Amino acid sequence: MPEQYFGSLLGRVASATDGVSLIDLGRGNPETGPPAHVTDTLVQAAARADVHGYAPFRGLPELRAALAARYGETYGVTLDATDEVAILPGTKTAIVELCLVLAEDGQTVVLPDPYYPDYPSGPALAGADVAYVPLAPGNGWRPDFSRAPTDNVAAVYLNYPSNPAAVTAPEGTFENAIAYARATGAAVVHDFAYGDLVFDGREPRSFLATPGAKDVGVELFSMSKSYGMAGWRVGFVVGNAEIVERINLLNDHCRVGIFRPIQEACIAALAGPQDSVAERRDTYQRRRDRVLEVLEPLLGPLTCEGTFYIWIKLPEGVTFETLLTEHRVVVAPGEGFGPSGAGHARLSLAVDDETLELGLERLASAFDAAR
Ligand SMILES: Cc1ncc(COP(=O)(O)O)c(C=O)c1O
């Protein structure tokens, strides 16, 4: 197995410092939890006597129905709650395990570059090769499928709004992905973990709203970022019924359903008032504005259309280590995000305002000194 990026990042930070007065902008861990009606549902459900046995293998039908209804209302996508929705313990699990059900030994899995650092783990476990579809600012961050392989490709992973590039899907991206899948036989896996966190009045855009998407692929929806429930470990694989069945079958072998009170609280989150989702999005947009105000004069124009990250090119002479040891600010080093990541860093907005201000002060002084 390759090194696990986030695990080793925490180790690097711990060994380089005593942790005192360190400002951490390296982690994408939502800083606030879900609204009270969600935690109240969990507490009340956990106090019942009948919830502590094994939950149904494929989850509560009511939870699958709530997710399907949410997809209809928010993204205009119709899902069959029985055949087109699988419940998993977090989309990270789905990211890794989908490779096990899609790729045979020696097949290729195509990843975007830059990518979310957990993506190479699936191909490694499946014995699959990795190839890249480059994304570049010069090309509007549009995946260049003409540079992706066409033989023996099991799957192509995409992620919009994207971690780390923080862009939404450029026009034509999903259509091109479907055409590539049809031409090669690859499955499309669209990671929609930040789907609701889009700024400047943009509408969230599901891959499954594109005609033909369900014929070739699935989308991953997470409770973690929309609702601040990262620690709860609930995510969904939705779309193509055959792929949903495969991931369900793998799950039937590996685990039993998620603790019922957690599922009931997820229903409360998905079916209840959605103002917390909008508040979260507005908070990250406000912080995004603040980061751009401070850093653009030093680094030049930055892009952030959604998520809670900002992807920056580090000035000459500034590295993860110099930021950590000389300026006591942690960023996520770009190398872990794929071949194009060297010399870059990802900043997180998922910290409180005070931490962000202190981090910005330190980054600004580091970047200013490098000019
Ligand atoms: C792009 C992306 N996909 C998936 C995940 C994993 O989310 P989950 O908590 O649902 O496992 C993350 C977490 O940071 C992410 O950034």
Tab-separated table of C-alpha atoms and ligand atoms in Angstrom:
chain	number	residue	atom	x	y	z
A	1	MET	CA	0.000	0.000	0.000
A	2	PRO	CA	1.179	3.561	-0.654
A	3	GLU	CA	1.626	5.981	2.201
A	4	GLN	CA	-1.710	7.529	3.284
A	5	TYR	CA	-1.356	11.245	2.592
A	6	PHE	CA	-3.418	12.711	5.443
A	7	GLY	CA	-2.113	10.193	7.991
A	8	SER	CA	1.490	11.012	7.174
A	9	LEU	CA	0.753	14.765	7.017
A	10	LEU	CA	-0.438	14.699	10.630
A	11	GLY	CA	2.747	12.783	11.518
A	12	ARG	CA	4.936	15.349	9.725
A	13	VAL	CA	3.270	18.198	11.604
A	14	ALA	CA	3.527	16.422	14.964
A	15	SER	CA	7.221	15.609	14.553
A	16	ALA	CA	8.241	19.075	13.321
A	17	THR	CA	6.702	20.997	16.173
A	18	ASP	CA	5.410	20.746	19.694
A	19	GLY	CA	2.062	21.994	18.382
A	20	VAL	CA	2.240	25.193	20.443
A	21	SER	CA	0.854	28.275	18.717
A	22	LEU	CA	0.597	26.462	15.409
A	23	ILE	CA	-2.145	27.620	13.031
A	24	ASP	CA	-3.527	24.701	11.028
A	25	LEU	CA	-4.996	25.509	7.612
A	26	GLY	CA	-4.122	22.048	6.327
A	27	ARG	CA	-7.215	20.049	7.179
A	28	GLY	CA	-10.603	19.862	5.485
A	29	ASN	CA	-12.502	19.055	8.643
A	30	PRO	CA	-15.759	21.046	9.042
A	31	GLU	CA	-15.392	23.312	12.062
A	32	THR	CA	-19.075	23.260	13.084
A	33	GLY	CA	-21.556	20.428	13.394
A	34	PRO	CA	-25.095	19.856	12.109
A	35	PRO	CA	-28.132	21.856	13.288
A	36	ALA	CA	-29.844	20.983	16.581
A	37	HIS	CA	-32.788	19.127	14.990
A	38	VAL	CA	-30.259	16.568	13.667
A	39	THR	CA	-28.399	15.974	16.936
A	40	ASP	CA	-31.717	15.932	18.840
A	41	THR	CA	-32.969	13.180	16.537
A	42	LEU	CA	-29.822	11.151	17.219
A	43	VAL	CA	-30.122	11.536	20.994
A	44	GLN	CA	-33.809	10.700	21.087
A	45	ALA	CA	-33.396	7.708	18.796
A	46	ALA	CA	-30.431	6.367	20.802
A	47	ALA	CA	-32.585	6.407	23.961
A	48	ARG	CA	-35.074	3.966	22.396
A	49	ALA	CA	-34.758	0.299	23.232
A	50	ASP	CA	-35.404	-1.032	19.743
A	51	VAL	CA	-32.520	0.608	17.868
A	52	HIS	CA	-29.479	-1.242	19.172
A	53	GLY	CA	-29.643	-4.413	17.143
A	54	TYR	CA	-28.214	-4.855	13.648
A	55	ALA	CA	-29.643	-2.326	11.235
A	56	PRO	CA	-30.872	-3.559	7.817
A	57	PHE	CA	-27.953	-4.502	5.525
A	58	ARG	CA	-28.709	-1.931	2.874
A	59	GLY	CA	-29.830	0.801	5.248
A	60	LEU	CA	-33.220	2.187	6.183
A	61	PRO	CA	-35.485	2.456	3.117
A	62	GLU	CA	-36.613	5.819	4.563
A	63	LEU	CA	-33.031	7.118	4.413
A	64	ARG	CA	-32.609	6.039	0.805
A	65	ALA	CA	-35.967	7.682	0.037
A	66	ALA	CA	-34.927	10.909	1.809
A	67	LEU	CA	-31.731	11.086	-0.248
A	68	ALA	CA	-33.650	10.413	-3.466
A	69	ALA	CA	-36.143	13.181	-2.588
A	70	ARG	CA	-33.270	15.571	-1.796
A	71	TYR	CA	-31.720	14.789	-5.205
A	72	GLY	CA	-35.014	15.565	-6.908
A	73	GLU	CA	-35.538	18.844	-5.063
A	74	THR	CA	-32.006	20.210	-5.108
A	75	TYR	CA	-30.463	18.850	-8.289
A	76	GLY	CA	-33.476	17.960	-10.458
A	77	VAL	CA	-32.357	14.316	-10.614
A	78	THR	CA	-34.795	11.400	-10.310
A	79	LEU	CA	-33.423	8.409	-8.403
A	80	ASP	CA	-35.024	5.060	-7.658
A	81	ALA	CA	-34.531	4.775	-3.891
A	82	THR	CA	-34.341	0.964	-4.036
A	83	ASP	CA	-32.005	0.323	-6.952
A	84	GLU	CA	-30.097	3.551	-7.464
A	85	VAL	CA	-29.040	4.528	-3.923
A	86	ALA	CA	-26.437	2.763	-1.749
A	87	ILE	CA	-25.562	3.896	1.776
A	88	LEU	CA	-21.911	3.694	2.819
A	89	PRO	CA	-19.887	4.681	5.866
A	90	GLY	CA	-18.612	7.877	4.229
A	91	THR	CA	-17.762	8.614	0.622
A	92	LYS	CA	-14.091	7.925	1.359
A	93	THR	CA	-15.117	4.281	1.720
A	94	ALA	CA	-16.927	4.475	-1.609
A	95	ILE	CA	-13.960	6.134	-3.318
A	96	VAL	CA	-11.719	3.229	-2.369
A	97	GLU	CA	-14.188	0.347	-2.657
A	98	LEU	CA	-15.630	1.354	-6.021
A	99	CYS	CA	-12.257	0.473	-7.516
A	100	LEU	CA	-12.588	-3.022	-6.048
A	101	VAL	CA	-15.918	-3.580	-7.774
A	102	LEU	CA	-15.051	-1.830	-11.033
A	103	ALA	CA	-11.420	-2.653	-11.794
A	104	GLU	CA	-9.707	-5.972	-12.479
A	105	ASP	CA	-5.974	-6.538	-11.964
A	106	GLY	CA	-4.014	-4.707	-14.615
A	107	GLN	CA	-6.843	-2.452	-15.756
A	108	THR	CA	-6.420	1.302	-15.582
A	109	VAL	CA	-8.203	3.809	-13.372
A	110	VAL	CA	-8.041	7.380	-14.627
A	111	LEU	CA	-7.732	10.122	-12.006
A	112	PRO	CA	-7.860	13.876	-12.458
A	113	ASP	CA	-4.578	15.689	-11.794
A	114	PRO	CA	-4.650	17.405	-9.330
A	115	TYR	CA	-6.811	14.971	-7.317
A	116	TYR	CA	-8.111	14.371	-3.799
A	117	PRO	CA	-5.300	12.402	-2.112
A	118	ASP	CA	-7.450	9.368	-1.262
A	119	TYR	CA	-8.015	8.555	-4.944
A	120	PRO	CA	-4.862	6.456	-5.550
A	121	SER	CA	-5.752	4.135	-2.639
A	122	GLY	CA	-8.497	2.299	-4.576
A	123	PRO	CA	-6.375	1.419	-7.610
A	124	ALA	CA	-3.576	0.306	-5.247
A	125	LEU	CA	-5.932	-2.126	-3.475
A	126	ALA	CA	-7.484	-3.318	-6.728
A	127	GLY	CA	-4.113	-3.945	-8.413
A	128	ALA	CA	-5.068	-1.434	-11.094
A	129	ASP	CA	-2.766	1.009	-12.889
A	130	VAL	CA	-3.302	4.733	-12.587
A	131	ALA	CA	-3.349	7.230	-15.443
A	132	TYR	CA	-4.192	10.904	-15.314
A	133	VAL	CA	-6.469	13.298	-17.069
A	134	PRO	CA	-4.748	16.652	-16.585
A	135	LEU	CA	-6.657	19.677	-15.340
A	136	ALA	CA	-4.995	23.021	-15.799
A	137	PRO	CA	-5.963	26.630	-15.180
A	138	GLY	CA	-4.903	27.465	-18.758
A	139	ASN	CA	-7.621	25.113	-19.985
A	140	GLY	CA	-10.267	26.458	-17.570
A	141	TRP	CA	-9.601	23.341	-15.421
A	142	ARG	CA	-11.388	21.282	-18.103
A	143	PRO	CA	-10.305	17.608	-18.106
A	144	ASP	CA	-8.327	16.951	-21.269
A	145	PHE	CA	-9.711	13.524	-22.244
A	146	SER	CA	-7.602	13.515	-25.410
A	147	ARG	CA	-4.659	12.798	-23.083
A	148	ALA	CA	-6.366	9.964	-21.178
A	149	PRO	CA	-5.782	6.316	-22.148
A	150	THR	CA	-8.449	4.497	-24.140
A	151	ASP	CA	-7.511	0.805	-23.657
A	152	ASN	CA	-8.612	-1.357	-20.759
A	153	VAL	CA	-9.873	1.568	-18.668
A	154	ALA	CA	-12.092	0.492	-15.764
A	155	ALA	CA	-13.105	3.862	-14.389
A	156	VAL	CA	-12.536	7.578	-14.526
A	157	TYR	CA	-12.852	9.655	-11.359
A	158	LEU	CA	-13.975	13.273	-11.464
A	159	ASN	CA	-14.640	15.721	-8.651
A	160	TYR	CA	-16.600	18.971	-8.945
A	161	PRO	CA	-16.602	21.263	-7.042
A	162	SER	CA	-13.028	20.085	-6.921
A	163	ASN	CA	-10.658	19.462	-4.084
A	164	PRO	CA	-8.047	20.983	-4.300
A	165	ALA	CA	-8.640	23.256	-7.328
A	166	ALA	CA	-11.901	24.688	-5.883
A	167	VAL	CA	-13.541	25.032	-9.297
A	168	THR	CA	-17.002	23.970	-10.451
A	169	ALA	CA	-17.427	21.800	-13.552
A	170	PRO	CA	-16.585	23.798	-16.682
A	171	GLU	CA	-19.249	23.691	-19.429
A	172	GLY	CA	-19.140	20.404	-21.335
A	173	THR	CA	-17.110	18.487	-18.734
A	174	PHE	CA	-19.819	15.979	-17.854
A	175	GLU	CA	-20.872	15.518	-21.495
A	176	ASN	CA	-17.231	14.840	-22.452
A	177	ALA	CA	-16.865	12.377	-19.585
A	178	ILE	CA	-19.943	10.469	-20.772
A	179	ALA	CA	-18.610	10.387	-24.346
A	180	TYR	CA	-15.233	9.115	-23.052
A	181	ALA	CA	-16.992	6.432	-20.986
A	182	ARG	CA	-19.060	5.320	-23.987
A	183	ALA	CA	-15.966	5.152	-26.194
A	184	THR	CA	-13.801	3.225	-23.705
A	185	GLY	CA	-16.277	1.248	-21.587
A	186	ALA	CA	-15.031	3.002	-18.449
A	187	ALA	CA	-17.387	3.799	-15.590
A	188	VAL	CA	-17.584	7.425	-14.437
A	189	VAL	CA	-17.303	8.034	-10.686
A	190	HIS	CA	-18.210	11.620	-9.869
A	191	ASP	CA	-17.261	12.743	-6.374
A	192	PHE	CA	-19.856	15.355	-5.365
A	193	ALA	CA	-18.724	15.712	-1.736
A	194	TYR	CA	-18.769	19.533	-1.996
A	195	GLY	CA	-21.838	19.682	-4.243
A	196	ASP	CA	-23.740	22.228	-2.145
A	197	LEU	CA	-20.756	24.474	-1.415
A	198	VAL	CA	-20.785	26.673	-4.512
A	199	PHE	CA	-20.378	30.449	-4.438
A	200	ASP	CA	-21.434	33.648	-6.147
A	201	GLY	CA	-24.979	32.481	-6.854
A	202	ARG	CA	-23.979	29.328	-8.740
A	203	GLU	CA	-26.500	26.475	-8.727
A	204	PRO	CA	-25.225	23.088	-7.476
A	205	ARG	CA	-24.758	20.813	-10.510
A	206	SER	CA	-25.032	17.054	-10.212
A	207	PHE	CA	-23.294	14.876	-12.814
A	208	LEU	CA	-26.490	12.799	-12.908
A	209	ALA	CA	-28.454	15.747	-14.308
A	210	THR	CA	-26.526	15.290	-17.581
A	211	PRO	CA	-28.389	13.149	-20.153
A	212	GLY	CA	-26.897	9.652	-20.319
A	213	ALA	CA	-24.998	9.965	-17.006
A	214	LYS	CA	-26.854	7.134	-15.286
A	215	ASP	CA	-25.992	4.778	-18.161
A	216	VAL	CA	-22.288	5.083	-17.439
A	217	GLY	CA	-21.703	6.170	-13.889
A	218	VAL	CA	-22.411	7.007	-10.311
A	219	GLU	CA	-22.099	10.020	-8.076
A	220	LEU	CA	-20.925	10.191	-4.458
A	221	PHE	CA	-22.929	12.350	-2.057
A	222	SER	CA	-21.563	12.996	1.431
A	223	MET	CA	-23.226	14.133	4.661
A	224	SER	CA	-19.835	15.479	5.796
A	225	LYS	CA	-19.521	18.850	4.102
A	226	SER	CA	-23.129	19.898	3.402
A	227	TYR	CA	-24.206	19.247	6.982
A	228	GLY	CA	-20.972	19.322	9.022
A	229	MET	CA	-21.290	15.588	9.807
A	230	ALA	CA	-17.817	14.345	8.827
A	231	GLY	CA	-17.389	12.316	12.013
A	232	TRP	CA	-20.710	10.527	11.524
A	233	ARG	CA	-19.421	8.627	8.490
A	234	VAL	CA	-22.366	8.548	6.143
A	235	GLY	CA	-22.170	8.844	2.383
A	236	PHE	CA	-24.055	7.569	-0.647
A	237	VAL	CA	-23.317	6.061	-4.046
A	238	VAL	CA	-26.139	6.995	-6.424
A	239	GLY	CA	-26.914	6.473	-10.091
A	240	ASN	CA	-26.184	3.448	-12.283
A	241	ALA	CA	-28.127	0.512	-10.795
A	242	GLU	CA	-25.556	-2.138	-11.729
A	243	ILE	CA	-22.710	-0.278	-10.006
A	244	VAL	CA	-24.954	0.446	-7.010
A	245	GLU	CA	-25.707	-3.288	-6.776
A	246	ARG	CA	-22.009	-4.156	-6.934
A	247	ILE	CA	-21.042	-1.769	-4.127
A	248	ASN	CA	-24.029	-2.973	-2.069
A	249	LEU	CA	-22.914	-6.586	-2.525
A	250	LEU	CA	-19.358	-5.759	-1.412
A	251	ASN	CA	-20.862	-4.020	1.602
A	252	ASP	CA	-23.057	-7.027	2.401
A	253	HIS	CA	-19.846	-9.057	2.645
A	254	CYS	CA	-17.854	-6.528	4.663
A	255	ARG	CA	-20.226	-4.875	7.123
A	256	VAL	CA	-23.773	-4.527	8.406
A	257	GLY	CA	-25.925	-1.379	8.187
A	258	ILE	CA	-24.988	1.837	9.965
A	259	PHE	CA	-26.297	2.391	13.547
A	260	ARG	CA	-29.986	3.140	13.169
A	261	PRO	CA	-30.081	6.422	15.210
A	262	ILE	CA	-27.376	7.821	12.906
A	263	GLN	CA	-29.508	6.950	9.903
A	264	GLU	CA	-32.580	8.532	11.497
A	265	ALA	CA	-30.608	11.713	12.163
A	266	CYS	CA	-29.451	11.725	8.535
A	267	ILE	CA	-33.097	11.572	7.459
A	268	ALA	CA	-33.759	14.606	9.690
A	269	ALA	CA	-30.859	16.425	8.015
A	270	LEU	CA	-31.885	15.578	4.441
A	271	ALA	CA	-35.640	16.047	4.810
A	272	GLY	CA	-35.701	18.893	7.365
A	273	PRO	CA	-34.960	22.616	6.995
A	274	GLN	CA	-31.979	23.305	4.744
A	275	ASP	CA	-31.044	26.772	6.031
A	276	SER	CA	-27.891	25.414	7.703
A	277	VAL	CA	-26.593	24.330	4.291
A	278	ALA	CA	-27.034	27.851	2.913
A	279	GLU	CA	-25.457	29.374	6.048
A	280	ARG	CA	-22.440	27.104	5.741
A	281	ARG	CA	-22.025	28.007	2.076
A	282	ASP	CA	-22.290	31.742	2.863
A	283	THR	CA	-19.736	31.459	5.669
A	284	TYR	CA	-17.189	29.809	3.381
A	285	GLN	CA	-17.856	32.365	0.666
A	286	ARG	CA	-17.239	35.195	3.147
A	287	ARG	CA	-13.969	33.581	4.251
A	288	ARG	CA	-13.003	32.987	0.613
A	289	ASP	CA	-13.475	36.729	-0.011
A	290	ARG	CA	-11.236	37.548	2.936
A	291	VAL	CA	-8.451	35.195	1.803
A	292	LEU	CA	-8.509	36.648	-1.706
A	293	GLU	CA	-8.409	40.174	-0.287
A	294	VAL	CA	-5.231	39.384	1.670
A	295	LEU	CA	-3.417	36.969	-0.648
A	296	GLU	CA	-4.166	38.142	-4.183
A	297	PRO	CA	-1.993	41.273	-3.858
A	298	LEU	CA	0.889	38.939	-2.976
A	299	LEU	CA	0.215	35.932	-5.220
A	300	GLY	CA	-1.808	37.279	-8.137
A	301	PRO	CA	-5.334	36.137	-9.101
A	302	LEU	CA	-6.716	33.082	-7.272
A	303	THR	CA	-9.735	30.969	-8.185
A	304	CYS	CA	-12.274	29.645	-5.696
A	305	GLU	CA	-15.763	28.922	-7.037
A	306	GLY	CA	-16.742	26.467	-4.319
A	307	THR	CA	-15.605	23.913	-1.643
A	308	PHE	CA	-13.751	25.273	1.371
A	309	TYR	CA	-10.263	25.274	-0.098
A	310	ILE	CA	-7.951	27.597	-1.923
A	311	TRP	CA	-5.236	26.114	-4.135
A	312	ILE	CA	-2.172	28.297	-4.423
A	313	LYS	CA	1.190	28.198	-6.172
A	314	LEU	CA	3.820	28.836	-3.530
A	315	PRO	CA	6.279	31.662	-4.217
A	316	GLU	CA	9.904	30.661	-4.924
A	317	GLY	CA	11.668	29.647	-1.695
A	318	VAL	CA	8.466	29.010	0.280
A	319	THR	CA	7.688	25.376	1.128
A	320	PHE	CA	5.479	23.380	3.476
A	321	GLU	CA	8.508	23.064	5.795
A	322	THR	CA	9.423	26.775	5.844
A	323	LEU	CA	5.800	27.696	6.505
A	324	LEU	CA	5.643	25.153	9.320
A	325	THR	CA	8.944	25.756	11.053
A	326	GLU	CA	9.577	29.471	10.389
A	327	HIS	CA	6.022	30.818	10.246
A	328	ARG	CA	4.156	28.213	12.316
A	329	VAL	CA	1.328	27.768	9.865
A	330	VAL	CA	0.279	24.392	8.445
A	331	VAL	CA	-0.931	24.029	4.860
A	332	ALA	CA	-1.642	20.821	2.915
A	333	PRO	CA	1.469	20.300	0.766
A	334	GLY	CA	0.693	20.066	-2.941
A	335	GLU	CA	2.785	16.937	-3.694
A	336	GLY	CA	0.035	14.705	-2.268
A	337	PHE	CA	-2.502	15.969	-4.810
A	338	GLY	CA	-0.933	14.414	-7.886
A	339	PRO	CA	1.908	15.019	-10.348
A	340	SER	CA	0.945	18.660	-10.928
A	341	GLY	CA	0.804	19.425	-7.206
A	342	ALA	CA	4.513	20.092	-6.580
A	343	GLY	CA	5.165	23.701	-5.584
A	344	HIS	CA	1.511	24.188	-4.609
A	345	ALA	CA	-0.399	24.149	-1.346
A	346	ARG	CA	-4.026	23.864	-0.303
A	347	LEU	CA	-5.455	26.216	2.307
A	348	SER	CA	-8.597	25.321	4.231
A	349	LEU	CA	-11.397	27.727	5.131
A	350	ALA	CA	-12.897	25.195	7.548
A	351	VAL	CA	-11.498	26.972	10.610
A	352	ASP	CA	-12.985	29.715	12.776
A	353	ASP	CA	-12.558	33.335	11.705
A	354	GLU	CA	-9.907	34.084	14.319
A	355	THR	CA	-7.743	31.136	13.250
A	356	LEU	CA	-8.105	32.147	9.619
A	357	GLU	CA	-7.007	35.723	10.396
A	358	LEU	CA	-3.928	34.524	12.272
A	359	GLY	CA	-3.096	32.089	9.498
A	360	LEU	CA	-3.466	34.798	6.867
A	361	GLU	CA	-1.169	37.113	8.832
A	362	ARG	CA	1.518	34.420	8.895
A	363	LEU	CA	1.089	33.461	5.260
A	364	ALA	CA	1.165	37.098	4.177
A	365	SER	CA	4.381	37.681	6.074
A	366	ALA	CA	5.961	34.529	4.553
A	367	PHE	CA	4.909	35.463	1.012
A	368	ASP	CA	5.906	39.078	1.458
A	369	ALA	CA	9.384	38.075	2.644
A	370	ALA	CA	9.790	35.870	-0.458
A	371	ARG	CA	9.112	38.722	-2.904
B	1	LIG	C1	-13.179	15.454	-2.573
B	1	LIG	C2	-13.532	14.658	-1.367
B	1	LIG	N1	-14.208	13.520	-1.519
B	1	LIG	C3	-14.535	12.764	-0.462
B	1	LIG	C4	-14.172	13.118	0.819
B	1	LIG	C5	-14.510	12.186	1.940
B	1	LIG	O1	-15.707	12.531	2.525
B	1	LIG	P1	-16.464	11.558	3.529
B	1	LIG	O2	-16.403	12.226	4.859
B	1	LIG	O3	-17.852	11.437	2.986
B	1	LIG	O4	-15.760	10.244	3.562
B	1	LIG	C6	-13.479	14.295	1.035
B	1	LIG	C7	-13.072	14.674	2.391
B	1	LIG	O5	-12.359	15.607	2.639
B	1	LIG	C8	-13.136	15.081	-0.094
B	1	LIG	O6	-12.442	16.207	0.053
